[in-house]
Coordinates of C-alpha atoms in Angstrom, one line a residue:
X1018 CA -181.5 180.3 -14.2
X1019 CA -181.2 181.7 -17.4
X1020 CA -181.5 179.3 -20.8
X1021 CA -177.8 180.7 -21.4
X1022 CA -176.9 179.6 -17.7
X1023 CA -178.1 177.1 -17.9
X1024 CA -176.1 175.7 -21.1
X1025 CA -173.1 177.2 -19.4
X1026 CA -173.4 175.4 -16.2
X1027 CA -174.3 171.9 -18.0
X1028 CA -171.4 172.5 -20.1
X1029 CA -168.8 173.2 -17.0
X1030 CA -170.3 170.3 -15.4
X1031 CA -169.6 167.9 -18.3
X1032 CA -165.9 169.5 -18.5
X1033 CA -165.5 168.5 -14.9
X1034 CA -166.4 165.0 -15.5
X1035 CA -164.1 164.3 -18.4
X1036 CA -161.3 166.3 -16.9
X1037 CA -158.8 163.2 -16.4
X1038 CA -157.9 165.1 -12.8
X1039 CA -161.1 164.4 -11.4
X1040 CA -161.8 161.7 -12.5
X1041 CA -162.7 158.4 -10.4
X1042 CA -163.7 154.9 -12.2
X1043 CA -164.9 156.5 -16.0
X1044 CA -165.7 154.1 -18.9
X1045 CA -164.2 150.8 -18.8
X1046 CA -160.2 151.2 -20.3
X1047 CA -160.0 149.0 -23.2
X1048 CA -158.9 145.5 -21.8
X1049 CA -157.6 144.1 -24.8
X1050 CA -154.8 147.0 -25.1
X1051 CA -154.2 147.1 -21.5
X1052 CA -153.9 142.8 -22.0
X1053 CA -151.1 143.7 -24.7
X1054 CA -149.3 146.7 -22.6
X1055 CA -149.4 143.8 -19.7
X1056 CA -147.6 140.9 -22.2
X1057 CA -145.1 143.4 -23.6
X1058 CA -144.2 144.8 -19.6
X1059 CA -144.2 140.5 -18.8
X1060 CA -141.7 139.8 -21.8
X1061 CA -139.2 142.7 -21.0
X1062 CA -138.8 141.1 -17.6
X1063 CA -138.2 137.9 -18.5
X1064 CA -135.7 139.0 -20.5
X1065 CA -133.7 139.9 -17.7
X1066 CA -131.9 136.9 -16.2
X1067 CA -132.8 137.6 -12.4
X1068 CA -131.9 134.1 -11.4
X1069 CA -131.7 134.2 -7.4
X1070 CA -128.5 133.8 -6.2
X1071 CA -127.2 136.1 -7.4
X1072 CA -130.6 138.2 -8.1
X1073 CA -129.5 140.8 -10.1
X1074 CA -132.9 142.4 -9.6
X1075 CA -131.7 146.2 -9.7
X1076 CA -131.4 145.3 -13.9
X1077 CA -135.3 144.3 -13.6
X1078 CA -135.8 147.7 -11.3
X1079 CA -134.6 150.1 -13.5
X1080 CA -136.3 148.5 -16.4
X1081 CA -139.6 149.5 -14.6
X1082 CA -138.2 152.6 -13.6
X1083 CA -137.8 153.4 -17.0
X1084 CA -141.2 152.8 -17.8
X1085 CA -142.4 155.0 -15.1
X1086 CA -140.9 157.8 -16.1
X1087 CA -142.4 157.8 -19.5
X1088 CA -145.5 158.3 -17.5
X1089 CA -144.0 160.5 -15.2
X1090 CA -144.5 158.9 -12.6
X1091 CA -141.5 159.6 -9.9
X1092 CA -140.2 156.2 -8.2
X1093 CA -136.9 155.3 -6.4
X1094 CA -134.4 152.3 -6.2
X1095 CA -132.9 151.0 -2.9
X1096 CA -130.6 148.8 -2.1
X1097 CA -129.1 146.9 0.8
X1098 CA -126.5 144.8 -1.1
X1099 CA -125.1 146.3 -4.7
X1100 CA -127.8 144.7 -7.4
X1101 CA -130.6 143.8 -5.4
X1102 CA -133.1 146.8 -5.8
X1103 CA -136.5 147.3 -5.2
X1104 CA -138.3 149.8 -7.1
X1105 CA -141.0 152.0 -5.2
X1106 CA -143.3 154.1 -6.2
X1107 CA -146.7 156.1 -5.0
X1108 CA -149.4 157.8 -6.6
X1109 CA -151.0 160.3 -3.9
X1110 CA -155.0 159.9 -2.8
X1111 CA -156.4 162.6 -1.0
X1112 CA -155.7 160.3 2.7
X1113 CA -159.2 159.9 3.9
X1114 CA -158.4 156.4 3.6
X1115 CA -155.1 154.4 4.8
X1116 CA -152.3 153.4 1.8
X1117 CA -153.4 150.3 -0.4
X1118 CA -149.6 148.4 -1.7
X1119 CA -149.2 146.6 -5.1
X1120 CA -146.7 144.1 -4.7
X1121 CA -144.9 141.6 -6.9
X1122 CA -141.0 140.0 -6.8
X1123 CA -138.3 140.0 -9.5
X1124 CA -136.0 137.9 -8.6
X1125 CA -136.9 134.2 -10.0
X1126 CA -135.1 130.5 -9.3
X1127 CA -132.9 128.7 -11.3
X1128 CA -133.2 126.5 -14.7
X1129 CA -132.4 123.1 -16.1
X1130 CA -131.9 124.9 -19.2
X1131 CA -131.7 121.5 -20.8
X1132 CA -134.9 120.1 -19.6
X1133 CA -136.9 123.4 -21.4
X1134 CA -138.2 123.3 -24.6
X1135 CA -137.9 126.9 -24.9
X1136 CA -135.2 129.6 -23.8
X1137 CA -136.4 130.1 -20.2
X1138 CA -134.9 133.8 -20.4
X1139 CA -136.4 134.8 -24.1
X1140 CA -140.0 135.9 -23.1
X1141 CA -141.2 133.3 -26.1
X1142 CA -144.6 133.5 -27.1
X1143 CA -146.7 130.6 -28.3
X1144 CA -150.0 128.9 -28.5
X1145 CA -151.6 131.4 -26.1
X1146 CA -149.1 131.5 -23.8
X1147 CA -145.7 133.6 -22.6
X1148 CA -143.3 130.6 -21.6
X1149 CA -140.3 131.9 -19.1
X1150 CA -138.8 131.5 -16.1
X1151 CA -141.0 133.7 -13.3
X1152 CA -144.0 134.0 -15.9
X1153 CA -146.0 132.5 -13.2
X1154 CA -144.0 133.1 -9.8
X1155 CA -143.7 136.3 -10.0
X1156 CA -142.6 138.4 -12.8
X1157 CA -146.7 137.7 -14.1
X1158 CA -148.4 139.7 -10.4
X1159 CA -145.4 142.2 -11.2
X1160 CA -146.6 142.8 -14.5
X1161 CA -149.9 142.8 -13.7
X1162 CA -149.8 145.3 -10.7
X1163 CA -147.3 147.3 -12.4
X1164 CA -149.6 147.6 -15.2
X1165 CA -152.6 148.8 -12.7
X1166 CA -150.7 151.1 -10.9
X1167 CA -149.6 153.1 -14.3
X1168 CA -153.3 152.9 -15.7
X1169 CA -154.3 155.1 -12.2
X1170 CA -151.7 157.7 -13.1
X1171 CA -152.9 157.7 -17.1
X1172 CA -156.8 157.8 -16.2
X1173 CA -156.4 160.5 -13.8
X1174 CA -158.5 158.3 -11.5
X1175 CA -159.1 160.6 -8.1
X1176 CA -158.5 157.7 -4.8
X1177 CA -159.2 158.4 -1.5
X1178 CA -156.0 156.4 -0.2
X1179 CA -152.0 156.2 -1.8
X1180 CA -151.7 153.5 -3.8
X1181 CA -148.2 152.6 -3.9
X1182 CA -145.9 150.2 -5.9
X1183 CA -143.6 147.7 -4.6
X1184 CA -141.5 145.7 -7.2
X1185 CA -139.2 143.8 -4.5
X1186 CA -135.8 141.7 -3.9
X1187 CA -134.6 138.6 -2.6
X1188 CA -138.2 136.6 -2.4
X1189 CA -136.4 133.1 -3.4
X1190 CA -134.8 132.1 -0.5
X1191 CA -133.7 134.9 2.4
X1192 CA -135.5 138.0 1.7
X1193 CA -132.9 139.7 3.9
X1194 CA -132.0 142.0 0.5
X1195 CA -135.8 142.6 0.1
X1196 CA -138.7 142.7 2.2
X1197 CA -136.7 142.9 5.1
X1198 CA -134.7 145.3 4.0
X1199 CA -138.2 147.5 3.2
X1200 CA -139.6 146.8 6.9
X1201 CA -137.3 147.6 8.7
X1202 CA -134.9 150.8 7.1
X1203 CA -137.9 151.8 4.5
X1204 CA -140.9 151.0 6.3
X1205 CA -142.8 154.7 6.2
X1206 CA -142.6 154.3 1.9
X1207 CA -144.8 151.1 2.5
X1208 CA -146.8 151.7 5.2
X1209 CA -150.7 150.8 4.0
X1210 CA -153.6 149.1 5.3
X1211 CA -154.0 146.1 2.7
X1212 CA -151.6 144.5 0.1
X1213 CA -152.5 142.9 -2.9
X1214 CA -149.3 140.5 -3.5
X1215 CA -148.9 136.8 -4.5
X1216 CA -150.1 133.6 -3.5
X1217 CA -153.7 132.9 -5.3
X1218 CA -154.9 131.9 -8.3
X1219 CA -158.5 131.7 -10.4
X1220 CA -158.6 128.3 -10.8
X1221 CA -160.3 127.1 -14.3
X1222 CA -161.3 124.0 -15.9
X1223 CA -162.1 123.7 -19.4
X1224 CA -161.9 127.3 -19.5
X1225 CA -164.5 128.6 -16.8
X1226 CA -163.6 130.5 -13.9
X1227 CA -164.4 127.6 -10.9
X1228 CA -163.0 129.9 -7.9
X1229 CA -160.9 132.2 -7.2
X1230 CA -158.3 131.7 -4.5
X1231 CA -157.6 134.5 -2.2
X1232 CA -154.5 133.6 0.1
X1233 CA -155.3 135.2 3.8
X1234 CA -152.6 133.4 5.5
X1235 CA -149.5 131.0 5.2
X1236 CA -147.4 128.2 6.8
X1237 CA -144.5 128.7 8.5
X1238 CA -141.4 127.1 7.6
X1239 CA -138.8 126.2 9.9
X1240 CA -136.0 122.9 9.8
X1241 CA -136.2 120.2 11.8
X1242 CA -133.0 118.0 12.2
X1243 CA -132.9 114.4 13.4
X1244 CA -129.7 113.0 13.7
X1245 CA -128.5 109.6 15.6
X1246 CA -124.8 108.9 16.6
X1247 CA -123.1 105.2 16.8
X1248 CA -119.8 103.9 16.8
X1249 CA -118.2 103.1 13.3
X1250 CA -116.4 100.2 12.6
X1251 CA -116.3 97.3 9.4
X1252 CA -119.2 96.8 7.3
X1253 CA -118.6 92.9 7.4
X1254 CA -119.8 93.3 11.3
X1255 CA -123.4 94.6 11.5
X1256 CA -123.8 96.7 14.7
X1257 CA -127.0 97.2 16.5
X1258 CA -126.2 100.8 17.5
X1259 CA -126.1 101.6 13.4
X1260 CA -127.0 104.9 13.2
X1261 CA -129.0 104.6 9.9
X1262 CA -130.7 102.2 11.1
X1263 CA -131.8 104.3 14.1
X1264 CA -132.3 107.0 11.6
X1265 CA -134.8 105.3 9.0
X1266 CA -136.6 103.7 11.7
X1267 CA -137.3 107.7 13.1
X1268 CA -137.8 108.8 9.4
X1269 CA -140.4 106.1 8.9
X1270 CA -142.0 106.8 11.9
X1271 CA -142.6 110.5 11.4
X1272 CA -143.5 109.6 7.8
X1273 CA -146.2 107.3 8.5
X1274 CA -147.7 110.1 11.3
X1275 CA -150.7 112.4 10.8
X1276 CA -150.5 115.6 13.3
X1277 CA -153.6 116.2 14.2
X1278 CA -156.0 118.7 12.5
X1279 CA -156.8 122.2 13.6
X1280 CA -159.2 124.3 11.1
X1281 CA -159.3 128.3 11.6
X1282 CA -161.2 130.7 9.9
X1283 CA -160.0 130.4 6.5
X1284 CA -159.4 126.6 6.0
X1285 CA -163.2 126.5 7.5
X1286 CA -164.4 128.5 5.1
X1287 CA -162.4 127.3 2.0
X1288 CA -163.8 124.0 2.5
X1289 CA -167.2 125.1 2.9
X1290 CA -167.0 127.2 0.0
X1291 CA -165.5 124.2 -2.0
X1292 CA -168.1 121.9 -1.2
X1293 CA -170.6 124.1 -3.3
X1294 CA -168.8 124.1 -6.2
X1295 CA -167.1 120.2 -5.9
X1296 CA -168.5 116.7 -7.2
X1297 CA -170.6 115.0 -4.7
X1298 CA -167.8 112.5 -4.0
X1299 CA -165.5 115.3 -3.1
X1300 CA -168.1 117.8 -1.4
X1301 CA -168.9 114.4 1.1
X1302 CA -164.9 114.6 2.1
X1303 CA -164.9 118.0 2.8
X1304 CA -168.5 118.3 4.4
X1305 CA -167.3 115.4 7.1
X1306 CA -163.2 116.6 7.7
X1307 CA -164.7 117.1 11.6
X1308 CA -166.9 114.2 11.7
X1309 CA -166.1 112.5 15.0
X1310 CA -167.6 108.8 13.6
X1311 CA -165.9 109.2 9.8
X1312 CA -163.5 112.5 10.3
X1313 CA -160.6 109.8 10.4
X1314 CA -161.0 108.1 7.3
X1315 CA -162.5 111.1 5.5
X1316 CA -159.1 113.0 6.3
X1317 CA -157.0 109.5 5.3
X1318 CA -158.9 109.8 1.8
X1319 CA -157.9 113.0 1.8
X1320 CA -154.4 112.8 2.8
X1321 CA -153.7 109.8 -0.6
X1322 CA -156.0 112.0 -2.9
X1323 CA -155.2 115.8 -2.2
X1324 CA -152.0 116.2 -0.6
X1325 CA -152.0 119.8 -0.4
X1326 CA -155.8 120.4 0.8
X1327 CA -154.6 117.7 3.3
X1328 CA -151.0 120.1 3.9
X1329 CA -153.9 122.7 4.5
X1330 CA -155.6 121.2 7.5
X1331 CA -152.4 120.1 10.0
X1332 CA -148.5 121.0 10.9
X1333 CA -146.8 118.8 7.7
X1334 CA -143.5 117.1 7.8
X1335 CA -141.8 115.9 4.9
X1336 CA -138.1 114.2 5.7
X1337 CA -136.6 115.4 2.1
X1338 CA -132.5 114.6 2.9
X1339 CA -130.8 112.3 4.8
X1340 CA -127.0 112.7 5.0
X1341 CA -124.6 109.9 6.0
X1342 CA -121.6 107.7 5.5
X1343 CA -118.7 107.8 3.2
X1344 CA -117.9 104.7 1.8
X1345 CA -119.9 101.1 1.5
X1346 CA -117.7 99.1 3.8
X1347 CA -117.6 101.4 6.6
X1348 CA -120.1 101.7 9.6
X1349 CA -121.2 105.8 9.4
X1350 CA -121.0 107.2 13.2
X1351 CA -124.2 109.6 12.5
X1352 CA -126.8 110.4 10.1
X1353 CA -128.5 113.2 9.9
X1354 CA -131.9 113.8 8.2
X1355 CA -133.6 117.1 7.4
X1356 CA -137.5 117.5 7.8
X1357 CA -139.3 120.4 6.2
X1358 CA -142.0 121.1 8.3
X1359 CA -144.3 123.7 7.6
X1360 CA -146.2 124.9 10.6
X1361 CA -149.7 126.3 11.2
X1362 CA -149.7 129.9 12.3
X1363 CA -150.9 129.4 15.7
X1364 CA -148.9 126.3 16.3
X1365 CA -146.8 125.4 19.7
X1366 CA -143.7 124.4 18.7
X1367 CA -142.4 123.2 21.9
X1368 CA -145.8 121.0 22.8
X1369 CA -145.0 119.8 19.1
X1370 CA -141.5 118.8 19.5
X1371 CA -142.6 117.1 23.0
X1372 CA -144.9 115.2 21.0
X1373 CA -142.7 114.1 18.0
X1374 CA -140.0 113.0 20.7
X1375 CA -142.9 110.4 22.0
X1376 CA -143.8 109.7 18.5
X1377 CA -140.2 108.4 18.1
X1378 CA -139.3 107.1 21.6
X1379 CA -135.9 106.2 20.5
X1380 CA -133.1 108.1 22.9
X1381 CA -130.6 107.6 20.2
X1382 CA -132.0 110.2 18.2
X1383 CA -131.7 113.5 18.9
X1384 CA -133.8 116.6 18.0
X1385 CA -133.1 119.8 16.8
X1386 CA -134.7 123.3 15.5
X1387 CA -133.1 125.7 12.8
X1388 CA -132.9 129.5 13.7
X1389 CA -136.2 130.9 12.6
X1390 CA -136.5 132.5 9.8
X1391 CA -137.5 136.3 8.7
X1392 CA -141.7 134.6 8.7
X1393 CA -142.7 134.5 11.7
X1394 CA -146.2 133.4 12.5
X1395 CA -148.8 136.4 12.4
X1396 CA -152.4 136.6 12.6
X1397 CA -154.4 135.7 9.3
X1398 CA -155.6 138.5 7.4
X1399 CA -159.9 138.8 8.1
X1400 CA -161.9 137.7 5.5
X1401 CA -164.5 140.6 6.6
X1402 CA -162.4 143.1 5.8
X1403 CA -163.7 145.7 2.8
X1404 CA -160.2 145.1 1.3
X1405 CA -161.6 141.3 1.2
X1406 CA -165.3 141.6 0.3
X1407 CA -164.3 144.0 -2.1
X1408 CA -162.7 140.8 -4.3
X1409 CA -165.8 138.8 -3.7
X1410 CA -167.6 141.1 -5.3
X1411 CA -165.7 142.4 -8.5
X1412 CA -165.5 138.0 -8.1
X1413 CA -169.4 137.8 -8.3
X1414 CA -169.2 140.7 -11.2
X1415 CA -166.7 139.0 -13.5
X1416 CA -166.9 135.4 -13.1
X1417 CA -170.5 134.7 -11.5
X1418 CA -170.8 131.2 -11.6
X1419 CA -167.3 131.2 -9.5
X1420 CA -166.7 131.9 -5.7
X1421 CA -164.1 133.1 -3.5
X1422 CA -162.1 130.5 -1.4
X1423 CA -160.1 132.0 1.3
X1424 CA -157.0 129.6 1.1
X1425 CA -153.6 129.0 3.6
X1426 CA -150.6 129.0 1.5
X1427 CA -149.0 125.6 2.4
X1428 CA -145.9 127.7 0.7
X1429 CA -144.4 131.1 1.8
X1430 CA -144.4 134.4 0.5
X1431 CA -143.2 138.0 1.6
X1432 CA -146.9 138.5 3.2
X1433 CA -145.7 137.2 6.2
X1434 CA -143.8 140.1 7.2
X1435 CA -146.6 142.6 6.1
X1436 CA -149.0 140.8 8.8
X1437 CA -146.2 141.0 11.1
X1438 CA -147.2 144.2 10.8
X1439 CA -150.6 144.4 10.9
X1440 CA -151.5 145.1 7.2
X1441 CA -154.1 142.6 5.6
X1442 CA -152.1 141.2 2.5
X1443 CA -154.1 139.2 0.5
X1444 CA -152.5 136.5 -1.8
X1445 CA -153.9 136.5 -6.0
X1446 CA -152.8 134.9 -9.2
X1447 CA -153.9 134.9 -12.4
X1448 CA -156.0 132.3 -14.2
X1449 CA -154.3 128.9 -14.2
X1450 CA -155.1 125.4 -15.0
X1451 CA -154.8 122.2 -12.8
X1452 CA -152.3 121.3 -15.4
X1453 CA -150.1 123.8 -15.2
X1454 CA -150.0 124.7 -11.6
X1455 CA -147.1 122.1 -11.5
X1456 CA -145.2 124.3 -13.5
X1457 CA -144.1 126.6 -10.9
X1458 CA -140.1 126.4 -10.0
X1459 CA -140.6 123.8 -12.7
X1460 CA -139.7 123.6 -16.2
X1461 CA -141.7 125.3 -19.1
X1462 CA -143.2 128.1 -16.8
X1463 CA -145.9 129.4 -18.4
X1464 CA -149.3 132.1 -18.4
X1465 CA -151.8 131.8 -20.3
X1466 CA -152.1 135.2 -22.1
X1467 CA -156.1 135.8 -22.1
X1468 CA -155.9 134.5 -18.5
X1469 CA -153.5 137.6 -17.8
X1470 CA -155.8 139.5 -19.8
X1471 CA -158.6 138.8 -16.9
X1472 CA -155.9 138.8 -14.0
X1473 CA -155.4 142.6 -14.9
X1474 CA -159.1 143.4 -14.9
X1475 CA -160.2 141.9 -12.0
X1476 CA -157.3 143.2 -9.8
X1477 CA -157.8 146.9 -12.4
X1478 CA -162.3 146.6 -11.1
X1479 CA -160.4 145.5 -7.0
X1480 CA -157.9 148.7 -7.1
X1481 CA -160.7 151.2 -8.7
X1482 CA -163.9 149.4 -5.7
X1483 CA -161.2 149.6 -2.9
X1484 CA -159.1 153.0 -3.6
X1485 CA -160.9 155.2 -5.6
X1486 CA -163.2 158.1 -5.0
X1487 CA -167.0 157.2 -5.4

């Protein structure tokens, strides 16, 4: 080859690699900018009251939409029920590999306005943080996946699967306007092989990076009703068929039981992980959880100090309402209270209604199940996965002194019906402290600012490892 050639062929060759068309990870984008472009996306959707009922959430859609289109990117809006949109969109791969969906919810719960120190709809920005109702559940993953997804299209990053866009309805409460909506009448625009949606969070203290929590699977929730029947009568002559006394005494019972523990593949491993990383008086709890001489006590300790590692090891009950009577001097004929139990995936209902029947051993009280709900127990998504080890990694690469912790949302999300389906979804937040994880459905909801920052580059360094062409 000539000298000439030669300078011609290096010089195609570098064209081809900065062309933005063939392009597949590039130089790192710059973070900081992307960070701001994430805040400003964040603020705008707080802005829009989405409080669910009534939702509202085609405001928030078109919104996005709008921003879309300034990148032309084409998306779509559907609706089941006037108002309640969900925004899709999809930027093509060249389909060697199966779709990979972005997810986030826009609807959000309602406020004590009173009990904020800030306007829960104003997007308000202070001391490193955006304060607003859904900052952290869920207008923040929105942001930050929406934010992703339009850095593919700008970068001209080639991918080797579709990575498609979900901004959906009706999370808070019956997704019947939302995710159900999308599975079953729009199911071919999010057909994919993994999901990146809610349900995680990197955990910090002080400011370090201590793990990050990859949701893989969920509880299920589902009513339980216990209700006991008497005959009324005066409150000046005490009855022994009293059916709140019958009632408390079931409560108490059910209150003071432990179902027993069952550990599956990601509870194991979470608490193996978190042993590594956890004081020694807290790594000897989790170390022993299936001791058969201290397992017990270990999982008593457990149950006063960590209610919600303890939620992840067993079926939970909590009685939260009791219903009954009208007036002090009268004798109510029933009482009703209402248990939210939250089941393992693999659980047997029936066996477990059998056994909280003996637990009780009263025949005045009488129990009953709810209809099931729209998440219905599916198998967890694998932790071997490439859609998985992929986050450990860009983990390892950004926060090495972390790990990943495979976790079971004790909570529900709209993952449930994508494993109903058989994608792996996998649950991720952004990075939160102890302190403020208390702050979700709460009042001053807040994210911290430089932890979104991070949120957007790990799940950025996830989307480019997992989707993109080498």
């Amino acid at each position: 080859m000539s000298k000439m050639n030669r300078i011609l062929h290096l010089s195609l060759l570098l064209a081809a690699l900065l062309s933005p068309g063939s392009r597949s990870s590039g130089a790192d984008p710059d973070f900081e900018s992307v960070r701001n472009e994430t805040v400003s996306t964040l603020v705008g959707l707080i802005r829009i009251d989405t409080t669910n009922p009534p939702g509202n959430e085609t405001k928030a859609a078109a919104y996005l939409k709008s921003l879309l289109d300034q990148d032309g990117i084409p998306s779509e809006i559907l609706e089941k029920a006037p108002g309640r949109g969900n925004l899709v969109a999809r930027i093509r791969g060249n389909g060697k590999k199966r779709p990979l969906l972005l997810m986030g919810h826009t609807d959000v719960v309602g406020v004590e306005s009173k009990k904020w120190t800030v306007d829960p709809f104003a997007g308000v920005i202070q001391d490193g943080y955006i304060y607003g109702r859904g900052a952290l559940d869920d207008k923040g993953m929105t942001a930050v996946c929406f934010q992703v997804f339009r850095m593919l299209k700008r970068l001209g990053v080639t991918l080797e699967r579709d990575v498609i866009f979900l901004a959906e309805a009706a999370e808070e409460g019956s997704p019947t306007e939302g995710i159900d909506f999308m599975v079953a009448k729009h199911w071919d625009k999010i057909d994919c092989e993994f999901a990146l949606n809610e349900g995680g969070s990197m955990v910090t203290t002080n400011g370090v990076v201590q793990y990050v929590g990859v949701a893989t699977t969920e509880k299920v929730p589902r009513l339980v009703f216990l209700s006991a029947k008497g005959v009324s009568g005066h409150g000046s002559r005490p009855r022994v068929d009293n059916a709140i006394v019958h009632l408390c005494s079931a409560v108490a019972k059910v209150g003071e039981w432990q179902p027993p523990m069952r550990l599956n593949e990601t509870t194991r491993t979470f608490f193996d992980r978190l042993a590594r990383i956890s004081p020694p008086n807290e790594a000897f709890l989790y170390r022993n959880l299936e001791d058969p001489a201290i397992g017990s006590l270990v999982q008593d300790k457990l149950r006063a100090s960590h209610p919600g590692y303890n939620s992840m090891l067993r079926t939970s009950i909590s009685p939260n309402i009791i219903r009954s009577g009208f007036r002090y001097n009268v004798i109510p004929a029933d009482a009703t209270a209402t248990l939210d139990v939250r089941w393992l995936p693999d659980e047997n209902v029936e066996e477990f209604i059998a056994t909280l029947k003996r637990i009780i051993n009263d025949p005045a009280i009488e129990i009953t199940l709810a209809e099931p709900g729209s998440r219905k127990p599916a198998q967890p998504s694998s932790i071997q996965t490439e859609m998985f080890k992929t986050l450990e990694k860009v983990q390892q690469q950004m926060f090495p002194g972390a790990v990943t912790l495979p976790t079971m949302l004790t909570g529900a999300t709209d993952s449930a019906q994508l494993r109903e389906k058989g994608v792996h979804a996998y649950g991720l937040g952004s990075l939160i402290a102890e302190e403020d994880s208390s702050r979700v459905h709460g009042n001053d909801e807040r994210i911290h600012i430089e932890g979104m920052g991070k949120f957007v580059e790990f799940v950025y360094r996830s989307v480019i490892a997992i989707a993109a062409t080498p």
